[in-house]
């Protein structure tokens, strides 16, 4: 295969995990016992550690959905922010009419991946997806800055628009519309999704590519924890 980019040596870029800065890899080897309390405390701990070492957007996760639009299933991935974490699952907020919203309505199943390369860590979750209750969305909505609330009303997320100027005009109209409103209501097309994992995998980078991978599978009240080959 032809080199994609001869100007930088992508093929030579290589990090050997284990003993990286930030102390993230200086702790002991990840093993099955780390999941004794369930997947949620460990994921929470890893997000907290990523926050503590100053990683930007430590709660960012890549969300993969399936598009059935043209009759052929196709994967689609993009980044969202995890805004809720509990033993039930992870929550993110978005436009229900966006591409991802439509995909999750048609096929309510997703995969999410958190990755913190500076810590040599990654977590995958896979599972069924449902909309969160309206009260949960409303509580989070109230915590958002007014600008973000106006943006959620102004943008028909994932739809084409002719220009930046048109987007700015729509925002100006939306701002005028809510000028007298102390509190901006939740748009009907906006809210949270909960991904309820039936599988969670924790990955910790190790020297020589012999990484640690521990997977938990969840079936009702039954959980199975096993190590996977790297
Ligand atoms: C760091 C980061 C965080 C993001 N967080 C969100 C989010 O929480 N919700 C959201 O709808 N889009 C978020 N986005 C934008 C999405 O990646 C995406 O562009 C948008 O949701 C439209 O996706 P879709 O057309 O596949 O529905 C984020 C992007 C980045 C880079």
PDB file of C-alpha atoms and ligand atoms in Angstrom:
ATOM      1  CA  UNK A   1       0.000   0.000   0.000  1.00  0.00           C
ATOM      2  CA  UNK A   2       1.200   3.523  -0.820  1.00  0.00           C
ATOM      3  CA  UNK A   3       2.332   5.740   2.076  1.00  0.00           C
ATOM      4  CA  UNK A   4      -0.489   8.087   3.020  1.00  0.00           C
ATOM      5  CA  UNK A   5       1.857  10.846   4.061  1.00  0.00           C
ATOM      6  CA  UNK A   6       5.522  11.000   3.161  1.00  0.00           C
ATOM      7  CA  UNK A   7       6.141  14.296   4.930  1.00  0.00           C
ATOM      8  CA  UNK A   8       5.917  12.874   8.450  1.00  0.00           C
ATOM      9  CA  UNK A   9       7.078   9.504   9.566  1.00  0.00           C
ATOM     10  CA  UNK A  10       3.808   8.095  10.862  1.00  0.00           C
ATOM     11  CA  UNK A  11       5.120   4.553  10.723  1.00  0.00           C
ATOM     12  CA  UNK A  12       7.915   5.433  13.141  1.00  0.00           C
ATOM     13  CA  UNK A  13       5.634   7.035  15.742  1.00  0.00           C
ATOM     14  CA  UNK A  14       5.547   4.623  18.634  1.00  0.00           C
ATOM     15  CA  UNK A  15       4.968   4.824  22.372  1.00  0.00           C
ATOM     16  CA  UNK A  16       5.982   1.959  24.599  1.00  0.00           C
ATOM     17  CA  UNK A  17       3.402   1.879  27.377  1.00  0.00           C
ATOM     18  CA  UNK A  18       4.307   1.340  30.978  1.00  0.00           C
ATOM     19  CA  UNK A  19       6.263   3.911  32.935  1.00  0.00           C
ATOM     20  CA  UNK A  20       4.846   6.924  31.065  1.00  0.00           C
ATOM     21  CA  UNK A  21       4.743  10.343  32.751  1.00  0.00           C
ATOM     22  CA  UNK A  22       1.808  11.221  35.030  1.00  0.00           C
ATOM     23  CA  UNK A  23       2.207   8.020  37.024  1.00  0.00           C
ATOM     24  CA  UNK A  24      -0.751   6.530  35.199  1.00  0.00           C
ATOM     25  CA  UNK A  25       1.148   3.425  34.267  1.00  0.00           C
ATOM     26  CA  UNK A  26       3.306   3.146  37.309  1.00  0.00           C
ATOM     27  CA  UNK A  27       0.567   1.510  39.309  1.00  0.00           C
ATOM     28  CA  UNK A  28       0.223  -2.239  39.422  1.00  0.00           C
ATOM     29  CA  UNK A  29      -0.977  -4.423  36.604  1.00  0.00           C
ATOM     30  CA  UNK A  30      -4.679  -4.174  35.907  1.00  0.00           C
ATOM     31  CA  UNK A  31      -6.249  -7.531  36.724  1.00  0.00           C
ATOM     32  CA  UNK A  32      -9.618  -9.140  37.374  1.00  0.00           C
ATOM     33  CA  UNK A  33      -9.680  -7.981  41.024  1.00  0.00           C
ATOM     34  CA  UNK A  34      -9.907  -4.320  39.931  1.00  0.00           C
ATOM     35  CA  UNK A  35     -13.465  -5.095  38.791  1.00  0.00           C
ATOM     36  CA  UNK A  36     -14.522  -6.711  42.076  1.00  0.00           C
ATOM     37  CA  UNK A  37     -16.663  -3.668  42.910  1.00  0.00           C
ATOM     38  CA  UNK A  38     -18.181  -3.498  39.414  1.00  0.00           C
ATOM     39  CA  UNK A  39     -17.172  -1.567  36.310  1.00  0.00           C
ATOM     40  CA  UNK A  40     -18.569   1.806  37.358  1.00  0.00           C
ATOM     41  CA  UNK A  41     -16.205   2.662  40.264  1.00  0.00           C
ATOM     42  CA  UNK A  42     -13.166   1.781  38.135  1.00  0.00           C
ATOM     43  CA  UNK A  43     -14.322   3.906  35.176  1.00  0.00           C
ATOM     44  CA  UNK A  44     -15.104   6.774  37.571  1.00  0.00           C
ATOM     45  CA  UNK A  45     -11.630   6.427  39.115  1.00  0.00           C
ATOM     46  CA  UNK A  46      -9.925   6.493  35.718  1.00  0.00           C
ATOM     47  CA  UNK A  47     -11.876   9.620  34.672  1.00  0.00           C
ATOM     48  CA  UNK A  48     -10.931  11.245  37.990  1.00  0.00           C
ATOM     49  CA  UNK A  49      -7.266  10.375  37.473  1.00  0.00           C
ATOM     50  CA  UNK A  50      -7.360  11.745  33.902  1.00  0.00           C
ATOM     51  CA  UNK A  51      -8.878  14.940  35.329  1.00  0.00           C
ATOM     52  CA  UNK A  52      -6.247  15.135  38.075  1.00  0.00           C
ATOM     53  CA  UNK A  53      -3.349  15.047  35.598  1.00  0.00           C
ATOM     54  CA  UNK A  54      -4.926  17.805  33.501  1.00  0.00           C
ATOM     55  CA  UNK A  55      -6.088  15.851  30.457  1.00  0.00           C
ATOM     56  CA  UNK A  56      -8.457  18.019  28.369  1.00  0.00           C
ATOM     57  CA  UNK A  57     -12.041  16.706  28.135  1.00  0.00           C
ATOM     58  CA  UNK A  58     -11.356  13.671  30.366  1.00  0.00           C
ATOM     59  CA  UNK A  59     -15.027  12.663  29.970  1.00  0.00           C
ATOM     60  CA  UNK A  60     -14.914  12.636  26.147  1.00  0.00           C
ATOM     61  CA  UNK A  61     -15.928   9.353  24.570  1.00  0.00           C
ATOM     62  CA  UNK A  62     -16.270   8.184  20.995  1.00  0.00           C
ATOM     63  CA  UNK A  63     -19.809   7.008  20.367  1.00  0.00           C
ATOM     64  CA  UNK A  64     -20.386   4.459  17.605  1.00  0.00           C
ATOM     65  CA  UNK A  65     -23.841   3.856  16.177  1.00  0.00           C
ATOM     66  CA  UNK A  66     -25.129   2.020  13.128  1.00  0.00           C
ATOM     67  CA  UNK A  67     -26.691   3.803  10.171  1.00  0.00           C
ATOM     68  CA  UNK A  68     -29.337   1.839   8.300  1.00  0.00           C
ATOM     69  CA  UNK A  69     -30.091   4.784   6.002  1.00  0.00           C
ATOM     70  CA  UNK A  70     -29.256   3.237   2.632  1.00  0.00           C
ATOM     71  CA  UNK A  71     -30.333  -0.300   3.451  1.00  0.00           C
ATOM     72  CA  UNK A  72     -26.752  -1.378   4.182  1.00  0.00           C
ATOM     73  CA  UNK A  73     -25.730  -1.183   7.858  1.00  0.00           C
ATOM     74  CA  UNK A  74     -22.757   1.144   8.254  1.00  0.00           C
ATOM     75  CA  UNK A  75     -20.867   2.146  11.405  1.00  0.00           C
ATOM     76  CA  UNK A  76     -20.744   5.849  12.307  1.00  0.00           C
ATOM     77  CA  UNK A  77     -18.554   7.293  15.064  1.00  0.00           C
ATOM     78  CA  UNK A  78     -18.156  10.716  16.684  1.00  0.00           C
ATOM     79  CA  UNK A  79     -17.145  12.196  20.030  1.00  0.00           C
ATOM     80  CA  UNK A  80     -19.612  13.157  22.773  1.00  0.00           C
ATOM     81  CA  UNK A  81     -19.171  14.032  26.437  1.00  0.00           C
ATOM     82  CA  UNK A  82     -20.170  11.674  29.224  1.00  0.00           C
ATOM     83  CA  UNK A  83     -22.396  13.778  31.503  1.00  0.00           C
ATOM     84  CA  UNK A  84     -23.652  11.076  33.825  1.00  0.00           C
ATOM     85  CA  UNK A  85     -22.189   7.861  35.201  1.00  0.00           C
ATOM     86  CA  UNK A  86     -23.891   5.300  37.424  1.00  0.00           C
ATOM     87  CA  UNK A  87     -23.985   1.503  37.713  1.00  0.00           C
ATOM     88  CA  UNK A  88     -26.867   1.700  35.179  1.00  0.00           C
ATOM     89  CA  UNK A  89     -24.646   3.158  32.480  1.00  0.00           C
ATOM     90  CA  UNK A  90     -23.242   6.317  30.887  1.00  0.00           C
ATOM     91  CA  UNK A  91     -25.301   9.335  29.819  1.00  0.00           C
ATOM     92  CA  UNK A  92     -24.644  11.874  27.063  1.00  0.00           C
ATOM     93  CA  UNK A  93     -26.785  14.720  25.753  1.00  0.00           C
ATOM     94  CA  UNK A  94     -27.531  15.573  22.166  1.00  0.00           C
ATOM     95  CA  UNK A  95     -30.111  16.544  19.575  1.00  0.00           C
ATOM     96  CA  UNK A  96     -32.613  13.672  19.202  1.00  0.00           C
ATOM     97  CA  UNK A  97     -33.130  14.668  15.537  1.00  0.00           C
ATOM     98  CA  UNK A  98     -29.391  14.566  14.748  1.00  0.00           C
ATOM     99  CA  UNK A  99     -27.867  11.788  12.671  1.00  0.00           C
ATOM    100  CA  UNK A 100     -26.885   9.888  15.836  1.00  0.00           C
ATOM    101  CA  UNK A 101     -30.343  10.498  17.328  1.00  0.00           C
ATOM    102  CA  UNK A 102     -32.033   9.017  14.264  1.00  0.00           C
ATOM    103  CA  UNK A 103     -29.584   6.095  14.201  1.00  0.00           C
ATOM    104  CA  UNK A 104     -30.225   5.313  17.868  1.00  0.00           C
ATOM    105  CA  UNK A 105     -33.985   5.505  17.338  1.00  0.00           C
ATOM    106  CA  UNK A 106     -33.749   3.031  14.443  1.00  0.00           C
ATOM    107  CA  UNK A 107     -31.241   0.734  16.208  1.00  0.00           C
ATOM    108  CA  UNK A 108     -30.950   1.469  19.945  1.00  0.00           C
ATOM    109  CA  UNK A 109     -27.552  -0.085  20.503  1.00  0.00           C
ATOM    110  CA  UNK A 110     -24.172   1.647  20.731  1.00  0.00           C
ATOM    111  CA  UNK A 111     -20.497   1.254  21.532  1.00  0.00           C
ATOM    112  CA  UNK A 112     -18.555   3.961  23.350  1.00  0.00           C
ATOM    113  CA  UNK A 113     -14.806   4.297  23.826  1.00  0.00           C
ATOM    114  CA  UNK A 114     -12.959   6.486  26.301  1.00  0.00           C
ATOM    115  CA  UNK A 115      -9.260   6.870  25.539  1.00  0.00           C
ATOM    116  CA  UNK A 116      -6.553   8.634  27.553  1.00  0.00           C
ATOM    117  CA  UNK A 117      -3.323   7.966  25.597  1.00  0.00           C
ATOM    118  CA  UNK A 118      -1.245   9.982  28.110  1.00  0.00           C
ATOM    119  CA  UNK A 119      -2.254   7.446  30.753  1.00  0.00           C
ATOM    120  CA  UNK A 120      -2.078   4.428  28.456  1.00  0.00           C
ATOM    121  CA  UNK A 121      -5.710   3.609  29.180  1.00  0.00           C
ATOM    122  CA  UNK A 122      -8.870   2.903  27.256  1.00  0.00           C
ATOM    123  CA  UNK A 123     -12.367   1.730  28.204  1.00  0.00           C
ATOM    124  CA  UNK A 124     -15.007   0.298  25.855  1.00  0.00           C
ATOM    125  CA  UNK A 125     -18.678  -0.089  26.707  1.00  0.00           C
ATOM    126  CA  UNK A 126     -21.289  -1.698  24.510  1.00  0.00           C
ATOM    127  CA  UNK A 127     -24.985  -1.992  25.133  1.00  0.00           C
ATOM    128  CA  UNK A 128     -28.581  -1.020  24.626  1.00  0.00           C
ATOM    129  CA  UNK A 129     -29.477   2.667  24.510  1.00  0.00           C
ATOM    130  CA  UNK A 130     -32.555   4.463  25.797  1.00  0.00           C
ATOM    131  CA  UNK A 131     -33.626   8.066  26.259  1.00  0.00           C
ATOM    132  CA  UNK A 132     -33.272   9.316  29.836  1.00  0.00           C
ATOM    133  CA  UNK A 133     -36.416  10.556  31.641  1.00  0.00           C
ATOM    134  CA  UNK A 134     -37.429  14.155  30.838  1.00  0.00           C
ATOM    135  CA  UNK A 135     -36.669  15.190  34.474  1.00  0.00           C
ATOM    136  CA  UNK A 136     -33.073  13.978  34.109  1.00  0.00           C
ATOM    137  CA  UNK A 137     -32.652  15.997  30.914  1.00  0.00           C
ATOM    138  CA  UNK A 138     -34.299  19.047  32.535  1.00  0.00           C
ATOM    139  CA  UNK A 139     -31.953  18.904  35.546  1.00  0.00           C
ATOM    140  CA  UNK A 140     -28.877  18.823  33.309  1.00  0.00           C
ATOM    141  CA  UNK A 141     -30.321  21.467  30.940  1.00  0.00           C
ATOM    142  CA  UNK A 142     -30.648  23.928  33.837  1.00  0.00           C
ATOM    143  CA  UNK A 143     -26.932  23.525  34.590  1.00  0.00           C
ATOM    144  CA  UNK A 144     -25.907  24.502  31.030  1.00  0.00           C
ATOM    145  CA  UNK A 145     -24.758  28.034  30.192  1.00  0.00           C
ATOM    146  CA  UNK A 146     -27.373  30.191  28.438  1.00  0.00           C
ATOM    147  CA  UNK A 147     -25.217  30.305  25.270  1.00  0.00           C
ATOM    148  CA  UNK A 148     -25.266  26.520  25.020  1.00  0.00           C
ATOM    149  CA  UNK A 149     -29.032  26.503  25.577  1.00  0.00           C
ATOM    150  CA  UNK A 150     -29.508  29.024  22.759  1.00  0.00           C
ATOM    151  CA  UNK A 151     -27.215  26.975  20.533  1.00  0.00           C
ATOM    152  CA  UNK A 152     -29.295  23.860  21.110  1.00  0.00           C
ATOM    153  CA  UNK A 153     -32.427  25.758  19.971  1.00  0.00           C
ATOM    154  CA  UNK A 154     -30.672  27.384  17.008  1.00  0.00           C
ATOM    155  CA  UNK A 155     -28.975  24.343  15.483  1.00  0.00           C
ATOM    156  CA  UNK A 156     -30.725  21.633  13.514  1.00  0.00           C
ATOM    157  CA  UNK A 157     -27.780  19.376  14.263  1.00  0.00           C
ATOM    158  CA  UNK A 158     -26.488  17.282  11.325  1.00  0.00           C
ATOM    159  CA  UNK A 159     -28.578  19.173   8.711  1.00  0.00           C
ATOM    160  CA  UNK A 160     -26.738  21.067   5.959  1.00  0.00           C
ATOM    161  CA  UNK A 161     -26.717  24.874   6.161  1.00  0.00           C
ATOM    162  CA  UNK A 162     -25.699  27.317   3.411  1.00  0.00           C
ATOM    163  CA  UNK A 163     -23.162  29.363   5.362  1.00  0.00           C
ATOM    164  CA  UNK A 164     -21.773  30.421   8.732  1.00  0.00           C
ATOM    165  CA  UNK A 165     -23.667  33.704   8.248  1.00  0.00           C
ATOM    166  CA  UNK A 166     -26.959  31.835   8.093  1.00  0.00           C
ATOM    167  CA  UNK A 167     -26.119  29.980  11.301  1.00  0.00           C
ATOM    168  CA  UNK A 168     -25.250  33.285  13.012  1.00  0.00           C
ATOM    169  CA  UNK A 169     -28.559  34.754  11.778  1.00  0.00           C
ATOM    170  CA  UNK A 170     -30.477  31.800  13.217  1.00  0.00           C
ATOM    171  CA  UNK A 171     -28.702  32.280  16.534  1.00  0.00           C
ATOM    172  CA  UNK A 172     -29.548  36.008  16.542  1.00  0.00           C
ATOM    173  CA  UNK A 173     -33.233  35.174  15.909  1.00  0.00           C
ATOM    174  CA  UNK A 174     -33.210  32.576  18.665  1.00  0.00           C
ATOM    175  CA  UNK A 175     -31.539  35.012  21.093  1.00  0.00           C
ATOM    176  CA  UNK A 176     -34.229  37.621  20.311  1.00  0.00           C
ATOM    177  CA  UNK A 177     -36.989  35.052  20.718  1.00  0.00           C
ATOM    178  CA  UNK A 178     -35.884  34.195  24.253  1.00  0.00           C
ATOM    179  CA  UNK A 179     -34.727  37.704  25.232  1.00  0.00           C
ATOM    180  CA  UNK A 180     -37.474  38.071  27.843  1.00  0.00           C
ATOM    181  CA  UNK A 181     -37.246  34.499  29.147  1.00  0.00           C
ATOM    182  CA  UNK A 182     -35.473  34.152  32.499  1.00  0.00           C
ATOM    183  CA  UNK A 183     -35.230  30.431  31.906  1.00  0.00           C
ATOM    184  CA  UNK A 184     -34.992  28.918  28.452  1.00  0.00           C
ATOM    185  CA  UNK A 185     -37.086  25.737  28.160  1.00  0.00           C
ATOM    186  CA  UNK A 186     -35.638  22.393  27.041  1.00  0.00           C
ATOM    187  CA  UNK A 187     -36.097  22.020  23.268  1.00  0.00           C
ATOM    188  CA  UNK A 188     -38.406  19.102  22.430  1.00  0.00           C
ATOM    189  CA  UNK A 189     -35.704  17.696  20.145  1.00  0.00           C
ATOM    190  CA  UNK A 190     -32.941  17.664  22.777  1.00  0.00           C
ATOM    191  CA  UNK A 191     -32.093  15.326  25.648  1.00  0.00           C
ATOM    192  CA  UNK A 192     -30.021  12.549  27.094  1.00  0.00           C
ATOM    193  CA  UNK A 193     -29.330   8.994  26.074  1.00  0.00           C
ATOM    194  CA  UNK A 194     -28.307   6.277  28.528  1.00  0.00           C
ATOM    195  CA  UNK A 195     -26.032   3.511  27.265  1.00  0.00           C
ATOM    196  CA  UNK A 196     -26.651   0.451  29.469  1.00  0.00           C
ATOM    197  CA  UNK A 197     -23.555  -1.696  28.993  1.00  0.00           C
ATOM    198  CA  UNK A 198     -23.743  -5.435  28.641  1.00  0.00           C
ATOM    199  CA  UNK A 199     -19.990  -5.466  28.087  1.00  0.00           C
ATOM    200  CA  UNK A 200     -17.229  -3.229  29.480  1.00  0.00           C
ATOM    201  CA  UNK A 201     -13.549  -3.640  28.690  1.00  0.00           C
ATOM    202  CA  UNK A 202     -10.690  -1.937  30.536  1.00  0.00           C
ATOM    203  CA  UNK A 203      -7.371  -1.664  28.698  1.00  0.00           C
ATOM    204  CA  UNK A 204      -4.045  -0.743  30.242  1.00  0.00           C
ATOM    205  CA  UNK A 205      -0.998  -0.341  27.998  1.00  0.00           C
ATOM    206  CA  UNK A 206       2.068  -2.366  28.856  1.00  0.00           C
ATOM    207  CA  UNK A 207       5.588  -2.790  27.543  1.00  0.00           C
ATOM    208  CA  UNK A 208       6.187  -4.765  24.367  1.00  0.00           C
ATOM    209  CA  UNK A 209       2.508  -4.517  23.411  1.00  0.00           C
ATOM    210  CA  UNK A 210       1.588  -7.134  26.027  1.00  0.00           C
ATOM    211  CA  UNK A 211      -1.202  -4.955  27.326  1.00  0.00           C
ATOM    212  CA  UNK A 212      -3.725  -5.827  30.021  1.00  0.00           C
ATOM    213  CA  UNK A 213      -7.331  -6.249  28.862  1.00  0.00           C
ATOM    214  CA  UNK A 214     -10.026  -7.150  31.373  1.00  0.00           C
ATOM    215  CA  UNK A 215     -13.589  -7.550  30.147  1.00  0.00           C
ATOM    216  CA  UNK A 216     -16.775  -7.697  32.183  1.00  0.00           C
ATOM    217  CA  UNK A 217     -19.915  -9.131  30.639  1.00  0.00           C
ATOM    218  CA  UNK A 218     -23.229  -8.319  32.282  1.00  0.00           C
ATOM    219  CA  UNK A 219     -26.379 -10.413  31.912  1.00  0.00           C
ATOM    220  CA  UNK A 220     -28.995  -9.253  34.387  1.00  0.00           C
ATOM    221  CA  UNK A 221     -27.527  -9.812  37.852  1.00  0.00           C
ATOM    222  CA  UNK A 222     -24.818 -12.121  36.501  1.00  0.00           C
ATOM    223  CA  UNK A 223     -21.403 -10.766  35.622  1.00  0.00           C
ATOM    224  CA  UNK A 224     -18.459 -12.563  34.077  1.00  0.00           C
ATOM    225  CA  UNK A 225     -14.960 -11.140  34.237  1.00  0.00           C
ATOM    226  CA  UNK A 226     -12.197 -12.454  32.007  1.00  0.00           C
ATOM    227  CA  UNK A 227      -8.801 -11.457  30.667  1.00  0.00           C
ATOM    228  CA  UNK A 228      -8.404 -11.074  26.925  1.00  0.00           C
ATOM    229  CA  UNK A 229      -5.203 -11.485  24.951  1.00  0.00           C
ATOM    230  CA  UNK A 230      -3.762  -8.142  23.904  1.00  0.00           C
TER     231      UNK A 230
HETATM  232  C1  LIG B   1     -14.642  16.848  22.493  1.00  0.00           C
HETATM  233  C2  LIG B   1     -15.991  16.838  21.825  1.00  0.00           C
HETATM  234  C3  LIG B   1     -17.140  16.725  22.578  1.00  0.00           C
HETATM  235  C4  LIG B   1     -18.392  16.705  21.974  1.00  0.00           C
HETATM  236  N1  LIG B   1     -19.505  16.526  22.758  1.00  0.00           N
HETATM  237  C5  LIG B   1     -20.708  16.432  22.181  1.00  0.00           C
HETATM  238  C6  LIG B   1     -21.857  16.136  22.973  1.00  0.00           C
HETATM  239  O1  LIG B   1     -21.780  15.926  24.202  1.00  0.00           O
HETATM  240  N2  LIG B   1     -23.057  16.074  22.342  1.00  0.00           N
HETATM  241  C7  LIG B   1     -23.185  16.267  20.991  1.00  0.00           C
HETATM  242  O2  LIG B   1     -24.304  16.204  20.481  1.00  0.00           O
HETATM  243  N3  LIG B   1     -22.118  16.502  20.216  1.00  0.00           N
HETATM  244  C8  LIG B   1     -20.884  16.597  20.777  1.00  0.00           C
HETATM  245  N4  LIG B   1     -19.770  16.828  19.986  1.00  0.00           N
HETATM  246  C9  LIG B   1     -19.958  16.969  18.523  1.00  0.00           C
HETATM  247  C10 LIG B   1     -20.118  15.566  17.902  1.00  0.00           C
HETATM  248  O3  LIG B   1     -18.853  14.948  17.807  1.00  0.00           O
HETATM  249  C11 LIG B   1     -20.797  15.593  16.507  1.00  0.00           C
HETATM  250  O4  LIG B   1     -20.096  16.441  15.638  1.00  0.00           O
HETATM  251  C12 LIG B   1     -22.240  16.053  16.583  1.00  0.00           C
HETATM  252  O5  LIG B   1     -22.906  15.568  17.726  1.00  0.00           O
HETATM  253  C13 LIG B   1     -23.019  15.615  15.344  1.00  0.00           C
HETATM  254  O6  LIG B   1     -22.969  14.204  15.232  1.00  0.00           O
HETATM  255  P1  LIG B   1     -23.962  13.382  14.309  1.00  0.00           P
HETATM  256  O7  LIG B   1     -24.164  14.193  13.044  1.00  0.00           O
HETATM  257  O8  LIG B   1     -23.289  12.074  14.060  1.00  0.00           O
HETATM  258  O9  LIG B   1     -25.275  13.226  15.058  1.00  0.00           O
HETATM  259  C14 LIG B   1     -18.505  16.836  20.565  1.00  0.00           C
HETATM  260  C15 LIG B   1     -17.337  16.945  19.791  1.00  0.00           C
HETATM  261  C16 LIG B   1     -16.095  16.948  20.410  1.00  0.00           C
HETATM  262  C17 LIG B   1     -14.867  17.053  19.551  1.00  0.00           C
END
